[in-house]
CSV table of C-alpha atoms in Angstrom, one decimal:
chain,number,residue,atom,x,y,z
A,187,LYS,CA,113.7,123.6,92.5
A,188,THR,CA,111.0,121.1,93.5
A,189,GLN,CA,108.6,123.9,94.3
A,190,PHE,CA,109.0,125.5,90.9
A,191,ALA,CA,108.8,122.3,89.0
A,192,THR,CA,105.4,121.9,90.7
A,193,LEU,CA,104.5,125.4,89.7
A,194,THR,CA,105.6,124.8,86.1
A,195,LEU,CA,103.5,121.7,85.7
A,196,ALA,CA,100.5,123.4,87.4
A,197,VAL,CA,100.6,126.4,85.0
A,198,LEU,CA,101.3,124.4,81.9
A,199,GLY,CA,98.9,121.6,82.8
A,200,GLY,CA,96.1,124.0,83.4
A,201,LEU,CA,96.7,126.3,80.4
A,202,GLY,CA,93.3,125.7,78.9
A,203,ALA,CA,91.3,126.7,82.0
A,204,LEU,CA,93.8,129.2,83.2
A,205,ALA,CA,94.6,131.3,80.2
A,206,MET,CA,92.9,129.9,77.1
A,207,PRO,CA,89.3,128.9,78.0
A,208,GLY,CA,88.4,128.8,74.4
A,209,ILE,CA,91.0,126.1,73.5
A,210,SER,CA,90.0,122.6,74.4
A,211,HIS,CA,92.9,120.8,72.6
A,212,ALA,CA,96.6,120.5,73.5
A,213,ALA,CA,98.3,123.8,73.0
A,214,THR,CA,101.3,124.6,70.9
A,215,VAL,CA,103.7,126.2,73.4
A,216,GLY,CA,106.8,128.0,72.3
A,217,HIS,CA,109.6,128.2,74.8
A,218,TYR,CA,112.4,130.8,74.9
A,219,PHE,CA,115.1,131.6,77.5
A,220,ASN,CA,116.9,134.9,77.0
A,221,CYS,CA,120.3,133.6,78.1
A,222,ALA,CA,120.1,130.7,75.6
A,223,GLY,CA,118.7,132.8,72.7
A,224,GLN,CA,116.2,129.9,72.2
A,225,GLY,CA,114.3,127.4,74.3
A,226,THR,CA,115.8,124.7,76.5
A,227,THR,CA,115.5,120.9,76.8
A,228,ALA,CA,114.1,121.3,80.4
A,229,MET,CA,111.4,123.7,79.1
A,230,ALA,CA,110.5,121.3,76.3
A,231,ASN,CA,110.2,118.4,78.6
A,232,ALA,CA,107.9,120.3,81.0
A,233,ILE,CA,105.6,121.2,78.1
A,234,THR,CA,105.5,117.7,76.9
A,235,ALA,CA,104.8,116.3,80.4
A,236,SER,CA,101.9,118.7,80.6
A,237,GLY,CA,100.3,117.3,77.5
A,238,HIS,CA,101.2,120.1,75.1
A,239,THR,CA,103.4,120.4,72.1
A,240,PRO,CA,106.7,122.2,72.6
A,241,VAL,CA,108.2,124.5,69.9
A,242,ASN,CA,111.8,125.7,70.4
A,243,VAL,CA,111.7,129.5,69.6
A,244,ALA,CA,115.1,130.6,68.2
A,245,VAL,CA,113.8,134.0,67.3
A,246,PRO,CA,110.5,135.4,68.7
A,247,ASN,CA,109.5,137.0,65.4
A,248,ALA,CA,106.1,137.4,63.8
A,249,ALA,CA,106.4,134.3,61.6
A,250,THR,CA,107.2,132.1,64.6
A,251,LEU,CA,104.7,133.6,66.9
A,252,ALA,CA,101.9,133.0,64.4
A,253,THR,CA,102.3,129.3,64.8
A,254,LEU,CA,101.9,129.3,68.6
A,255,ASP,CA,99.0,129.3,71.1
A,256,VAL,CA,101.4,130.2,74.0
A,257,LEU,CA,104.9,131.6,74.4
A,258,TRP,CA,106.7,130.7,77.7
A,259,VAL,CA,109.6,133.0,78.4
A,260,ASN,CA,112.3,132.6,81.2
A,261,HIS,CA,114.0,136.0,81.8
A,262,ASN,CA,117.3,135.9,83.6
A,263,TYR,CA,119.7,138.7,84.3
A,264,ALA,CA,120.8,140.1,80.9
A,265,VAL,CA,124.3,140.8,82.3
A,266,LEU,CA,124.8,137.1,82.6
A,267,CYS,CA,123.7,136.4,79.0
A,268,PRO,CA,125.8,136.6,75.8
A,269,SER,CA,123.4,138.8,74.0
A,270,GLY,CA,121.4,140.2,76.9
A,271,ASP,CA,117.9,141.1,76.0
A,272,ASP,CA,118.8,142.4,72.5
A,273,GLU,CA,116.9,139.7,70.6
A,274,TRP,CA,113.8,140.0,72.7
A,275,MET,CA,113.7,143.8,72.5
A,276,ALA,CA,114.2,143.8,68.8
A,277,ASN,CA,111.1,141.7,68.4
A,278,LEU,CA,109.0,143.3,71.1
A,279,ALA,CA,106.6,145.0,68.7
A,280,ALA,CA,105.9,141.6,67.0
A,281,ILE,CA,105.4,140.0,70.4
A,282,ASN,CA,103.0,142.7,71.5
A,283,ASP,CA,101.1,142.4,68.2
A,284,ALA,CA,100.8,138.6,68.6
A,285,VAL,CA,99.2,139.0,72.0
A,286,GLN,CA,97.1,142.0,71.4
A,287,ASN,CA,95.8,141.2,67.9
A,288,HIS,CA,96.2,137.5,67.4
A,289,GLY,CA,95.3,136.0,70.8
A,290,LEU,CA,98.7,134.7,71.9
A,291,THR,CA,99.0,133.8,75.6
A,292,LEU,CA,102.4,135.1,77.0
A,293,LEU,CA,103.9,133.5,80.1
A,294,VAL,CA,106.8,135.4,81.6
A,295,PHE,CA,108.8,134.1,84.5
A,296,ASP,CA,111.1,136.9,85.5
A,297,ARG,CA,114.2,137.2,87.6
A,298,VAL,CA,114.9,140.8,86.8
A,299,VAL,CA,111.6,142.5,87.8
A,300,ASN,CA,112.8,146.1,88.5
A,301,ASP,CA,116.5,145.5,88.8
A,302,SER,CA,117.7,147.8,86.0
A,303,ALA,CA,121.3,147.2,86.8
A,304,ASN,CA,121.0,143.6,85.7
A,305,GLY,CA,118.6,143.6,82.8
A,306,THR,CA,115.5,145.0,81.1
A,307,ILE,CA,112.9,145.8,83.7
A,308,ALA,CA,109.5,144.2,83.6
A,309,SER,CA,107.6,147.4,82.7
A,310,THR,CA,109.7,147.6,79.5
A,311,PHE,CA,110.2,143.8,78.8
A,312,VAL,CA,106.6,142.7,79.2
A,313,PRO,CA,103.8,143.9,76.7
A,314,GLY,CA,101.1,145.9,78.4
A,315,ALA,CA,103.1,146.4,81.7
A,316,SER,CA,104.3,149.9,81.2
A,317,SER,CA,102.0,151.4,83.8
A,318,ILE,CA,102.6,148.7,86.5
A,319,SER,CA,104.7,149.8,89.5
A,320,PHE,CA,107.2,146.9,90.0
A,321,VAL,CA,109.3,146.5,93.2
A,322,ASP,CA,112.3,144.3,93.8
A,323,SER,CA,112.2,142.2,96.9
A,324,GLY,CA,113.1,138.7,98.0
A,325,THR,CA,110.8,136.4,99.9
A,326,ALA,CA,110.5,132.7,100.7
A,327,ASN,CA,106.8,133.0,101.3
A,328,ILE,CA,104.2,132.7,98.6
A,329,ASP,CA,100.5,132.8,99.3
A,330,LEU,CA,97.6,132.1,97.0
A,331,PRO,CA,94.6,134.4,97.4
A,332,ALA,CA,91.0,133.2,97.1
A,333,GLY,CA,90.2,132.8,93.5
A,334,SER,CA,93.8,132.1,92.3
A,335,PRO,CA,93.8,129.8,89.3
A,336,LEU,CA,96.7,127.9,91.0
A,337,LEU,CA,94.3,126.7,93.8
A,338,ALA,CA,92.3,124.8,91.1
A,339,GLU,CA,95.6,123.1,90.1
A,340,GLY,CA,96.2,121.6,93.6
A,341,LEU,CA,98.6,124.2,94.9
A,342,ASN,CA,98.2,125.9,98.3
A,343,ASN,CA,99.8,128.5,100.6
A,344,THR,CA,102.7,126.3,101.4
A,345,THR,CA,103.5,124.7,98.1
A,346,LEU,CA,105.8,127.3,96.8
A,347,ASP,CA,107.4,128.4,100.1
A,348,GLY,CA,111.0,128.0,100.9
A,349,GLY,CA,112.8,129.1,97.8
A,350,ASN,CA,115.9,131.4,97.8
A,351,SER,CA,114.1,133.5,96.8
A,352,SER,CA,110.7,132.1,95.9
A,353,ALA,CA,109.8,135.5,94.4
A,354,HIS,CA,112.1,138.3,93.3
A,355,GLY,CA,109.6,141.1,93.7
A,356,TYR,CA,106.0,142.2,92.9
A,357,GLY,CA,103.7,144.5,91.0
A,358,ALA,CA,101.7,146.9,93.1
A,359,ALA,CA,98.1,145.6,92.9
A,360,SER,CA,96.6,149.1,92.5
A,361,THR,CA,98.7,149.7,89.3
A,362,LEU,CA,97.7,146.4,87.5
A,363,PRO,CA,95.8,146.8,84.2
A,364,GLY,CA,92.1,146.6,84.1
A,365,GLY,CA,90.8,143.0,84.3
A,366,ALA,CA,93.9,141.8,86.1
A,367,GLN,CA,93.8,138.7,88.4
A,368,ILE,CA,96.3,138.1,91.2
A,369,TRP,CA,97.5,134.5,91.3
A,370,ALA,CA,100.0,134.8,94.2
A,371,ASN,CA,101.4,137.3,96.6
A,372,ASP,CA,104.2,137.5,99.1
A,373,GLY,CA,102.0,137.4,102.1
A,374,THR,CA,100.9,141.0,101.6
A,375,ALA,CA,97.6,141.1,99.7
A,376,ASP,CA,98.5,144.0,97.4
A,377,HIS,CA,102.0,142.6,96.5
A,378,ALA,CA,101.2,140.7,93.3
A,379,SER,CA,104.0,138.3,92.7
A,380,MET,CA,102.1,136.5,90.0
A,381,PHE,CA,99.2,137.8,88.0
A,382,SER,CA,97.5,137.9,84.6
A,383,TYR,CA,95.7,140.5,82.6
A,384,PRO,CA,94.0,140.7,79.2
A,385,LEU,CA,95.8,142.5,76.4
A,386,GLY,CA,93.6,143.0,73.4
A,387,VAL,CA,92.4,139.5,72.4
A,388,GLY,CA,95.3,137.8,74.2
A,389,THR,CA,96.5,137.3,77.7
A,390,VAL,CA,99.7,138.0,79.7
A,391,VAL,CA,100.6,135.9,82.7
A,392,TYR,CA,103.5,137.4,84.6
A,393,SER,CA,105.5,136.0,87.6
A,394,THR,CA,108.4,137.1,89.6
A,395,PHE,CA,109.2,133.5,90.3
A,396,PRO,CA,112.3,132.7,88.3
A,397,LEU,CA,112.2,129.3,86.5
A,398,ASP,CA,115.6,129.6,84.8
A,399,HIS,CA,117.5,127.3,87.2
């Protein structure tokens, strides 16, 4: 938990430089947890601590997304959630449009990855990810390659180690969309456990590090 609190603050604290270089002001950051069907107090507190403005997203529809600079999503196993992924999937077209055509930055921290028995897999859940080859795996080792935006936020190759599991899988580097950047791997260079890619005029940041606990 300590490691991922550090990761949360690093990602949120560096949003301007990491994902929104054109935005110099505090961002309006929506937060949504699929098991809650809305955001959580812990997510709101992390956003506030990072100097941004939290917005509890009860429904990720077009009207709500239009008010946000960033949407942070924690994706837990749908089988453990009252409504699973139904609400997210019902609004996926609006989420995709908000990123692709309106410049939304989407942050997804995913526990499911490619575990179809427990929820909607990443290639379906995440806009722009349909061509990515995702693999389920567990590791307590997280490395940051040269050029990772997390290095600029003070993290290193040991900061995120020791979780159970620190990462729940990876995307094969060779299948990432054009313009993608790998932020972290599991010790194997082409196992992208956290990465970003442009989608239209917006950005998707995806991580197999679950932040729902």
